[in-house]
Structures are given as C-alpha cells and as structure tokens.
PDB file of C-alpha atoms and ligand atoms in Angstrom:
ATOM      1  CA  UNK A  22     -16.034   1.671   4.444  1.00 93.00           C
ATOM      2  CA  UNK A  23     -18.300   3.462   1.945  1.00 94.00           C
ATOM      3  CA  UNK A  24     -17.657   1.710  -1.202  1.00 95.00           C
ATOM      4  CA  UNK A  25     -19.466   4.108  -3.492  1.00 95.00           C
ATOM      5  CA  UNK A  26     -17.221   6.921  -2.202  1.00 97.00           C
ATOM      6  CA  UNK A  27     -14.118   4.648  -2.769  1.00 98.00           C
ATOM      7  CA  UNK A  28     -15.176   4.168  -6.516  1.00 97.00           C
ATOM      8  CA  UNK A  29     -16.105   7.944  -6.942  1.00 97.00           C
ATOM      9  CA  UNK A  30     -12.750   8.962  -5.742  1.00 97.00           C
ATOM     10  CA  UNK A  31     -10.746   6.134  -7.533  1.00 97.00           C
ATOM     11  CA  UNK A  32     -12.500   7.173 -10.931  1.00 96.00           C
ATOM     12  CA  UNK A  33     -11.690  10.846 -10.113  1.00 96.00           C
ATOM     13  CA  UNK A  34      -8.074  10.133  -9.452  1.00 97.00           C
ATOM     14  CA  UNK A  35      -5.883  10.987 -12.565  1.00 96.00           C
ATOM     15  CA  UNK A  36      -3.115   8.005 -12.735  1.00 98.00           C
ATOM     16  CA  UNK A  37      -1.192  10.174 -15.184  1.00 97.00           C
ATOM     17  CA  UNK A  38      -0.362  12.695 -12.258  1.00 98.00           C
ATOM     18  CA  UNK A  39       1.570   9.635 -10.467  1.00 98.00           C
ATOM     19  CA  UNK A  40       4.010   8.589 -13.317  1.00 97.00           C
ATOM     20  CA  UNK A  41       6.759  10.398 -15.098  1.00 96.00           C
ATOM     21  CA  UNK A  42       6.312  12.168 -18.499  1.00 96.00           C
ATOM     22  CA  UNK A  43       7.163   9.139 -20.577  1.00 96.00           C
ATOM     23  CA  UNK A  44       4.537   6.913 -19.014  1.00 97.00           C
ATOM     24  CA  UNK A  45       1.579   9.403 -19.087  1.00 97.00           C
ATOM     25  CA  UNK A  46       0.248   8.098 -22.381  1.00 96.00           C
ATOM     26  CA  UNK A  47      -0.094   4.441 -20.927  1.00 97.00           C
ATOM     27  CA  UNK A  48      -1.772   5.746 -17.616  1.00 97.00           C
ATOM     28  CA  UNK A  49      -5.245   4.804 -18.777  1.00 95.00           C
ATOM     29  CA  UNK A  50      -4.266   1.179 -19.176  1.00 96.00           C
ATOM     30  CA  UNK A  51      -5.228  -1.128 -16.506  1.00 97.00           C
ATOM     31  CA  UNK A  52      -1.737  -2.539 -16.290  1.00 96.00           C
ATOM     32  CA  UNK A  53       1.374  -1.902 -14.033  1.00 96.00           C
ATOM     33  CA  UNK A  54       3.787   0.898 -15.248  1.00 97.00           C
ATOM     34  CA  UNK A  55       7.184   1.412 -14.495  1.00 97.00           C
ATOM     35  CA  UNK A  56       7.953   4.441 -12.077  1.00 97.00           C
ATOM     36  CA  UNK A  57      11.844   4.048 -12.048  1.00 96.00           C
ATOM     37  CA  UNK A  58      14.355   2.102  -9.902  1.00 96.00           C
ATOM     38  CA  UNK A  59      12.929  -1.264 -11.276  1.00 94.00           C
ATOM     39  CA  UNK A  60       9.559  -0.628  -9.317  1.00 96.00           C
ATOM     40  CA  UNK A  61       5.929  -0.282 -10.720  1.00 96.00           C
ATOM     41  CA  UNK A  62       2.864   1.639  -9.899  1.00 97.00           C
ATOM     42  CA  UNK A  63       0.296  -1.275  -9.714  1.00 95.00           C
ATOM     43  CA  UNK A  64      -2.598  -1.992 -11.793  1.00 95.00           C
ATOM     44  CA  UNK A  65      -5.321   0.162 -10.901  1.00 97.00           C
ATOM     45  CA  UNK A  66      -8.239  -2.570 -10.693  1.00 97.00           C
ATOM     46  CA  UNK A  67      -5.854  -4.331  -8.194  1.00 97.00           C
ATOM     47  CA  UNK A  68      -5.462  -1.140  -6.188  1.00 98.00           C
ATOM     48  CA  UNK A  69      -9.165  -0.847  -5.830  1.00 98.00           C
ATOM     49  CA  UNK A  70      -9.671  -4.473  -4.995  1.00 98.00           C
ATOM     50  CA  UNK A  71      -7.188  -4.461  -2.305  1.00 98.00           C
ATOM     51  CA  UNK A  72      -8.483  -1.431  -0.957  1.00 98.00           C
ATOM     52  CA  UNK A  73     -11.957  -3.050  -0.724  1.00 98.00           C
ATOM     53  CA  UNK A  74     -10.424  -6.012   1.026  1.00 98.00           C
ATOM     54  CA  UNK A  75      -8.630  -3.830   3.557  1.00 98.00           C
ATOM     55  CA  UNK A  76     -11.821  -1.683   4.062  1.00 98.00           C
ATOM     56  CA  UNK A  77     -10.404   1.092   6.207  1.00 98.00           C
ATOM     57  CA  UNK A  78     -12.609   3.267   7.950  1.00 98.00           C
ATOM     58  CA  UNK A  79     -12.830   6.914   8.139  1.00 97.00           C
ATOM     59  CA  UNK A  80     -10.936   6.886  11.625  1.00 97.00           C
ATOM     60  CA  UNK A  81      -8.680   4.160  10.772  1.00 98.00           C
ATOM     61  CA  UNK A  82      -4.924   4.424  11.469  1.00 98.00           C
ATOM     62  CA  UNK A  83      -3.161   2.934   8.360  1.00 98.00           C
ATOM     63  CA  UNK A  84       0.166   1.682   7.844  1.00 98.00           C
ATOM     64  CA  UNK A  85       1.210   1.440   4.078  1.00 98.00           C
ATOM     65  CA  UNK A  86       4.430  -0.562   3.022  1.00 98.00           C
ATOM     66  CA  UNK A  87       5.781   0.465  -0.447  1.00 98.00           C
ATOM     67  CA  UNK A  88       4.623   3.966  -1.169  1.00 98.00           C
ATOM     68  CA  UNK A  89       5.903   3.809  -4.805  1.00 98.00           C
ATOM     69  CA  UNK A  90       4.281   6.485  -6.906  1.00 98.00           C
ATOM     70  CA  UNK A  91       1.779   7.586  -4.037  1.00 98.00           C
ATOM     71  CA  UNK A  92      -1.254   6.520  -5.902  1.00 98.00           C
ATOM     72  CA  UNK A  93      -2.542   3.718  -3.361  1.00 98.00           C
ATOM     73  CA  UNK A  94      -1.299   6.205  -0.556  1.00 98.00           C
ATOM     74  CA  UNK A  95      -3.828   9.038  -2.103  1.00 98.00           C
ATOM     75  CA  UNK A  96      -6.834   6.303  -1.942  1.00 98.00           C
ATOM     76  CA  UNK A  97      -5.942   5.439   1.784  1.00 98.00           C
ATOM     77  CA  UNK A  98      -5.463   9.058   2.705  1.00 98.00           C
ATOM     78  CA  UNK A  99      -8.923   9.812   1.268  1.00 98.00           C
ATOM     79  CA  UNK A 100     -10.734   6.707   2.874  1.00 98.00           C
ATOM     80  CA  UNK A 101      -9.135   6.728   6.421  1.00 98.00           C
ATOM     81  CA  UNK A 102      -7.924   8.976   9.156  1.00 98.00           C
ATOM     82  CA  UNK A 103      -4.395   8.924   9.290  1.00 98.00           C
ATOM     83  CA  UNK A 104      -1.875   7.189   6.969  1.00 98.00           C
ATOM     84  CA  UNK A 105       1.711   6.188   7.772  1.00 98.00           C
ATOM     85  CA  UNK A 106       3.652   5.268   4.581  1.00 98.00           C
ATOM     86  CA  UNK A 107       7.051   3.704   4.316  1.00 98.00           C
ATOM     87  CA  UNK A 108       9.051   3.530   1.036  1.00 98.00           C
ATOM     88  CA  UNK A 109      12.681   2.259   0.837  1.00 97.00           C
ATOM     89  CA  UNK A 110      13.715   4.323  -2.284  1.00 98.00           C
ATOM     90  CA  UNK A 111      14.395   7.995  -1.176  1.00 98.00           C
ATOM     91  CA  UNK A 112      13.657   9.438  -4.848  1.00 98.00           C
ATOM     92  CA  UNK A 113      10.465   7.576  -5.061  1.00 98.00           C
ATOM     93  CA  UNK A 114       9.299   8.750  -1.629  1.00 98.00           C
ATOM     94  CA  UNK A 115      10.259  12.386  -2.514  1.00 98.00           C
ATOM     95  CA  UNK A 116       8.194  12.385  -5.612  1.00 98.00           C
ATOM     96  CA  UNK A 117       5.304  10.605  -3.876  1.00 98.00           C
ATOM     97  CA  UNK A 118       5.283  13.051  -1.226  1.00 98.00           C
ATOM     98  CA  UNK A 119       5.338  16.042  -3.575  1.00 98.00           C
ATOM     99  CA  UNK A 120       2.493  14.526  -5.568  1.00 98.00           C
ATOM    100  CA  UNK A 121       0.171  13.993  -2.181  1.00 98.00           C
ATOM    101  CA  UNK A 122       1.262  17.492  -0.869  1.00 98.00           C
ATOM    102  CA  UNK A 123      -0.042  19.001  -4.255  1.00 98.00           C
ATOM    103  CA  UNK A 124      -3.380  17.079  -3.810  1.00 97.00           C
ATOM    104  CA  UNK A 125      -3.588  18.793  -0.320  1.00 98.00           C
ATOM    105  CA  UNK A 126      -3.310  15.513   1.827  1.00 98.00           C
ATOM    106  CA  UNK A 127      -2.430  16.582   5.326  1.00 98.00           C
ATOM    107  CA  UNK A 128      -3.188  13.175   7.065  1.00 98.00           C
ATOM    108  CA  UNK A 129      -0.017  11.322   5.479  1.00 98.00           C
ATOM    109  CA  UNK A 130       3.219  10.686   7.265  1.00 98.00           C
ATOM    110  CA  UNK A 131       6.366   9.572   5.469  1.00 98.00           C
ATOM    111  CA  UNK A 132       9.288   7.460   6.359  1.00 98.00           C
ATOM    112  CA  UNK A 133      12.203   6.244   4.130  1.00 98.00           C
ATOM    113  CA  UNK A 134      13.545   2.870   5.208  1.00 97.00           C
ATOM    114  CA  UNK A 135      12.659  -0.892   5.855  1.00 96.00           C
ATOM    115  CA  UNK A 136       9.035  -1.026   6.079  1.00 96.00           C
ATOM    116  CA  UNK A 137       8.989  -4.740   6.420  1.00 93.00           C
ATOM    117  CA  UNK A 138       9.589  -4.277   9.931  1.00 94.00           C
ATOM    118  CA  UNK A 139       6.614  -1.700  10.320  1.00 97.00           C
ATOM    119  CA  UNK A 140       6.753   1.494  11.943  1.00 98.00           C
ATOM    120  CA  UNK A 141       6.898   0.878  15.640  1.00 97.00           C
ATOM    121  CA  UNK A 142       6.865   4.548  16.965  1.00 97.00           C
ATOM    122  CA  UNK A 143       3.117   4.901  15.824  1.00 98.00           C
ATOM    123  CA  UNK A 144       1.793   1.264  16.342  1.00 98.00           C
ATOM    124  CA  UNK A 145      -0.537  -0.112  16.640  1.00 98.00           C
ATOM    125  CA  UNK A 146      -2.419   0.257  13.366  1.00 98.00           C
ATOM    126  CA  UNK A 147      -6.175  -0.485  12.506  1.00 98.00           C
ATOM    127  CA  UNK A 148      -5.268  -1.455   8.820  1.00 98.00           C
ATOM    128  CA  UNK A 149      -1.869  -2.464   7.167  1.00 98.00           C
ATOM    129  CA  UNK A 150      -1.518  -2.490   3.634  1.00 98.00           C
ATOM    130  CA  UNK A 151       1.634  -3.854   1.966  1.00 98.00           C
ATOM    131  CA  UNK A 152       2.411  -3.465  -1.640  1.00 97.00           C
ATOM    132  CA  UNK A 153       5.315  -5.605  -2.427  1.00 96.00           C
ATOM    133  CA  UNK A 154       5.692  -9.453  -2.119  1.00 95.00           C
ATOM    134  CA  UNK A 155       6.858 -10.678   1.154  1.00 94.00           C
ATOM    135  CA  UNK A 156       8.983 -14.013   1.890  1.00 89.00           C
ATOM    136  CA  UNK A 157       6.840 -14.696   4.645  1.00 92.00           C
ATOM    137  CA  UNK A 158       4.123 -13.016   6.951  1.00 94.00           C
ATOM    138  CA  UNK A 159       6.162 -10.491   8.877  1.00 93.00           C
ATOM    139  CA  UNK A 160       5.812 -11.086  12.729  1.00 93.00           C
ATOM    140  CA  UNK A 161       6.582  -7.496  13.367  1.00 95.00           C
ATOM    141  CA  UNK A 162       3.637  -6.323  11.132  1.00 97.00           C
ATOM    142  CA  UNK A 163       1.285  -8.842  12.818  1.00 97.00           C
ATOM    143  CA  UNK A 164       2.424  -7.402  16.343  1.00 97.00           C
ATOM    144  CA  UNK A 165       1.778  -3.835  15.108  1.00 98.00           C
ATOM    145  CA  UNK A 166      -1.691  -4.767  13.988  1.00 98.00           C
ATOM    146  CA  UNK A 167      -4.235  -3.462  16.459  1.00 98.00           C
ATOM    147  CA  UNK A 168      -6.923  -5.744  18.090  1.00 98.00           C
ATOM    148  CA  UNK A 169      -9.687  -5.946  15.622  1.00 98.00           C
ATOM    149  CA  UNK A 170      -7.318  -4.912  12.795  1.00 98.00           C
ATOM    150  CA  UNK A 171      -6.760  -6.188   9.349  1.00 98.00           C
ATOM    151  CA  UNK A 172      -3.692  -6.603   6.894  1.00 98.00           C
ATOM    152  CA  UNK A 173      -3.602  -7.101   3.371  1.00 98.00           C
ATOM    153  CA  UNK A 174      -0.352  -8.551   1.967  1.00 98.00           C
ATOM    154  CA  UNK A 175       0.986 -10.603  -1.010  1.00 97.00           C
ATOM    155  CA  UNK A 176       3.174 -13.330   0.087  1.00 96.00           C
ATOM    156  CA  UNK A 177       5.272 -15.669  -2.115  1.00 94.00           C
ATOM    157  CA  UNK A 178       8.249 -15.628  -4.573  1.00 90.00           C
ATOM    158  CA  UNK A 179       8.612 -12.735  -7.012  1.00 84.00           C
ATOM    159  CA  UNK A 180       6.858 -14.491  -9.958  1.00 87.00           C
ATOM    160  CA  UNK A 181       3.676 -15.171  -8.322  1.00 94.00           C
ATOM    161  CA  UNK A 182       2.188 -14.588  -4.704  1.00 95.00           C
ATOM    162  CA  UNK A 183      -0.889 -15.402  -2.664  1.00 97.00           C
ATOM    163  CA  UNK A 184      -2.703 -12.264  -1.534  1.00 98.00           C
ATOM    164  CA  UNK A 185      -3.356 -12.705   2.065  1.00 98.00           C
ATOM    165  CA  UNK A 186      -5.900 -11.090   4.316  1.00 98.00           C
ATOM    166  CA  UNK A 187      -4.883 -11.355   7.907  1.00 98.00           C
ATOM    167  CA  UNK A 188      -7.479 -10.622  10.655  1.00 98.00           C
ATOM    168  CA  UNK A 189      -6.687  -9.930  14.286  1.00 98.00           C
ATOM    169  CA  UNK A 190      -9.634 -10.726  16.558  1.00 98.00           C
ATOM    170  CA  UNK A 191     -10.434  -8.357  19.633  1.00 98.00           C
ATOM    171  CA  UNK A 192      -9.002 -11.266  21.642  1.00 97.00           C
ATOM    172  CA  UNK A 193      -5.809 -11.067  19.696  1.00 97.00           C
ATOM    173  CA  UNK A 194      -6.417 -14.243  17.597  1.00 97.00           C
ATOM    174  CA  UNK A 195      -4.981 -14.432  14.237  1.00 97.00           C
ATOM    175  CA  UNK A 196      -6.971 -15.643  11.056  1.00 98.00           C
ATOM    176  CA  UNK A 197      -5.353 -15.742   7.683  1.00 98.00           C
ATOM    177  CA  UNK A 198      -7.560 -16.036   4.403  1.00 98.00           C
ATOM    178  CA  UNK A 199      -6.406 -16.109   0.830  1.00 97.00           C
ATOM    179  CA  UNK A 200      -7.898 -13.642  -1.615  1.00 97.00           C
ATOM    180  CA  UNK A 201      -6.349 -15.140  -4.805  1.00 96.00           C
ATOM    181  CA  UNK A 202      -3.131 -14.763  -6.693  1.00 96.00           C
ATOM    182  CA  UNK A 203      -1.244 -11.561  -7.626  1.00 96.00           C
ATOM    183  CA  UNK A 204       2.167 -10.383  -9.036  1.00 94.00           C
ATOM    184  CA  UNK A 205       4.123  -7.803  -7.331  1.00 94.00           C
ATOM    185  CA  UNK A 206       7.711  -6.618  -7.210  1.00 93.00           C
ATOM    186  CA  UNK A 207       9.715  -7.946  -4.230  1.00 94.00           C
ATOM    187  CA  UNK A 208       9.712  -6.780  -0.712  1.00 95.00           C
ATOM    188  CA  UNK A 209      12.999  -6.049   0.580  1.00 95.00           C
ATOM    189  CA  UNK A 210      14.560  -5.816   3.893  1.00 92.00           C
ATOM    190  CA  UNK A 211      14.268  -8.104   6.904  1.00 88.00           C
ATOM    191  CA  UNK A 212      11.151 -10.142   5.911  1.00 82.00           C
ATOM    192  CA  UNK A 213      11.778  -9.661   2.163  1.00 81.00           C
ATOM    193  CA  UNK A 214      13.565 -11.812  -0.395  1.00 79.00           C
ATOM    194  CA  UNK A 215      16.798  -9.711  -0.505  1.00 76.00           C
ATOM    195  CA  UNK A 216      18.185  -7.187   1.790  1.00 72.00           C
TER     196      UNK A 216
HETATM  197  N1  SAM B   1       1.415   1.104  -4.055  1.00 81.28           N
HETATM  198  C1  SAM B   1       2.447   1.616  -4.960  1.00 81.28           C
HETATM  199  C2  SAM B   1       1.809   2.617  -5.939  1.00 81.28           C
HETATM  200  O1  SAM B   1       0.493   2.752  -5.850  1.00 81.28           O
HETATM  201  O2  SAM B   1       2.392   3.321  -6.704  1.00 81.28           O
HETATM  202  C3  SAM B   1       3.044   0.587  -5.740  1.00 81.28           C
HETATM  203  C4  SAM B   1       4.087   0.018  -4.843  1.00 81.28           C
HETATM  204  S1  SAM B   1       5.368  -0.974  -5.672  1.00 81.28           S
HETATM  205  C5  SAM B   1       4.521  -2.251  -6.467  1.00 81.28           C
HETATM  206  C6  SAM B   1       6.500  -1.643  -4.537  1.00 81.28           C
HETATM  207  C7  SAM B   1       7.035  -0.508  -3.728  1.00 81.28           C
HETATM  208  O3  SAM B   1       7.472  -1.177  -2.341  1.00 81.28           O
HETATM  209  C8  SAM B   1       8.323  -0.099  -4.246  1.00 81.28           C
HETATM  210  O4  SAM B   1       8.390   1.358  -4.432  1.00 81.28           O
HETATM  211  C9  SAM B   1       9.507  -0.651  -3.651  1.00 81.28           C
HETATM  212  O5  SAM B   1      10.532   0.165  -3.464  1.00 81.28           O
HETATM  213  C10 SAM B   1       8.821  -0.695  -2.117  1.00 81.28           C
HETATM  214  N2  SAM B   1       9.427  -1.647  -1.286  1.00 81.28           N
HETATM  215  C11 SAM B   1      10.121  -2.773  -1.231  1.00 81.28           C
HETATM  216  N3  SAM B   1      10.391  -3.329  -0.279  1.00 81.28           N
HETATM  217  C12 SAM B   1      10.382  -2.171   0.631  1.00 81.28           C
HETATM  218  C13 SAM B   1      10.408  -2.445   2.147  1.00 81.28           C
HETATM  219  N4  SAM B   1      11.218  -3.219   2.772  1.00 81.28           N
HETATM  220  N5  SAM B   1      10.334  -1.143   2.715  1.00 81.28           N
HETATM  221  C14 SAM B   1       9.469  -0.090   2.121  1.00 81.28           C
HETATM  222  N6  SAM B   1       9.328  -0.239   0.880  1.00 81.28           N
HETATM  223  C15 SAM B   1       9.703  -1.357   0.072  1.00 81.28           C
END
C-alpha cells in the first residue's frame, strides 16, 4: 500500500460529510461521534491506523464489517480494488450508500445483515476489516480470509478490546498479533456480544 497516497486521501476527506447536521461542527475533532442508533463514527486517527495495519493493495478484495457512516468504507474503496461492506442497521446503510455514491465510488458492494458471519457469496477476501468489538475471533471470517490475507479486528468486551491482526499464510497457517487496545461499539450477531 502507498502510505503517502493513503495519508493524502485521508486529509482530503471531509468528515463532516459523514455525520448528521447536529454533529458537523464537531467533525474536526479526533474523537468518535454519534451517528444515530447508539452507533459511532470512529476516531479519525484510529481509522488511519487500522487502514495502515490492514494495508490493502490496489487489487485487493476487501470485506468490511460495520459500514456505519461509510467514512472507513471510502478510504478502503480508494485504497483497494473492490469493497464488500456489511451493516446490520438498514438506515445507517442507506445513508452511507448515498454518501459513497455521491463521492462516485463504483467499487463498493452493500449488504444489510449480520456481518459477523462474513459474506460467503463473494469469499475469499484478501483483507477483512471489522469495526465493531467481537466476542471471539469469528471462525467464519477466518475461513473467508484468502491465503496470504489479513484481517484487523477488535476482540474483547464492550469497555476495552485488543486490536488483533490476523494473518493467513500461503499455506493456510494462522498467526494472530496484538496491535494495542481500542474501544469500539459492540459487534452483534452470531459472533457478537448480543444477537
Ligand atoms: N467504520 C464506521 C465508520 O467509519 O463510520 C464505524 C463503525 S461503528 C464503530 C460499528 C458499526 O458496526 C455500527 O454501525 C454497527 O451497527 C455495526 N455492526 C455491529 N454489529 C454488526 C454486525 N453483526 N454486522 C454488521 N454490522 C454490525
């Protein structure tokens, strides 16, 4: 991944475009902000850090779980080949889709539903980005990761999670590294904290 291109695009992306009217004045702050339904757009510095850890290539097929506002999706769409994004809350997904279409992204595929079980139909994925806190490392997501692929996922209770970087070797061996501690809203669904 070209880090300079990532940083340039990240700086050019207007975060206020991804939040509701009442939050626009706070969009420049490096903090999570509410986006409705008890969900948040993540802290921008963390979005940048997690994208660097994921390190998508221009031809990567990327699965994103937790579309939220679509801010992280825009960055993934810019830095990779094709993005498959899953969000469980229909209204958030509709808003994110409108924003991403207004920005002319044509390489994003949208699904409303439980992303903790991945998106089987289009697997395997070169990269998987999970932006909600999982209860455990979801077996389904590990299975849907391509050989040589990488997944970034926060795992742990709603208060604090370990950010894990999961790599699958060309032979299919799994290696899990820790990249520090983060705080995300909870992942729901089969591999989440609540259904
Ligand atoms: N990356 C997003 C952004 O840039 O705005 C922020 C994501 S927000 C921290 C987490 C999102 O994950 C919420 O929108 C939530 O509804 C969604 N979510 C939680 N569990 C999910 C699941 N099982 N499948 C799909 N989305 C889920």
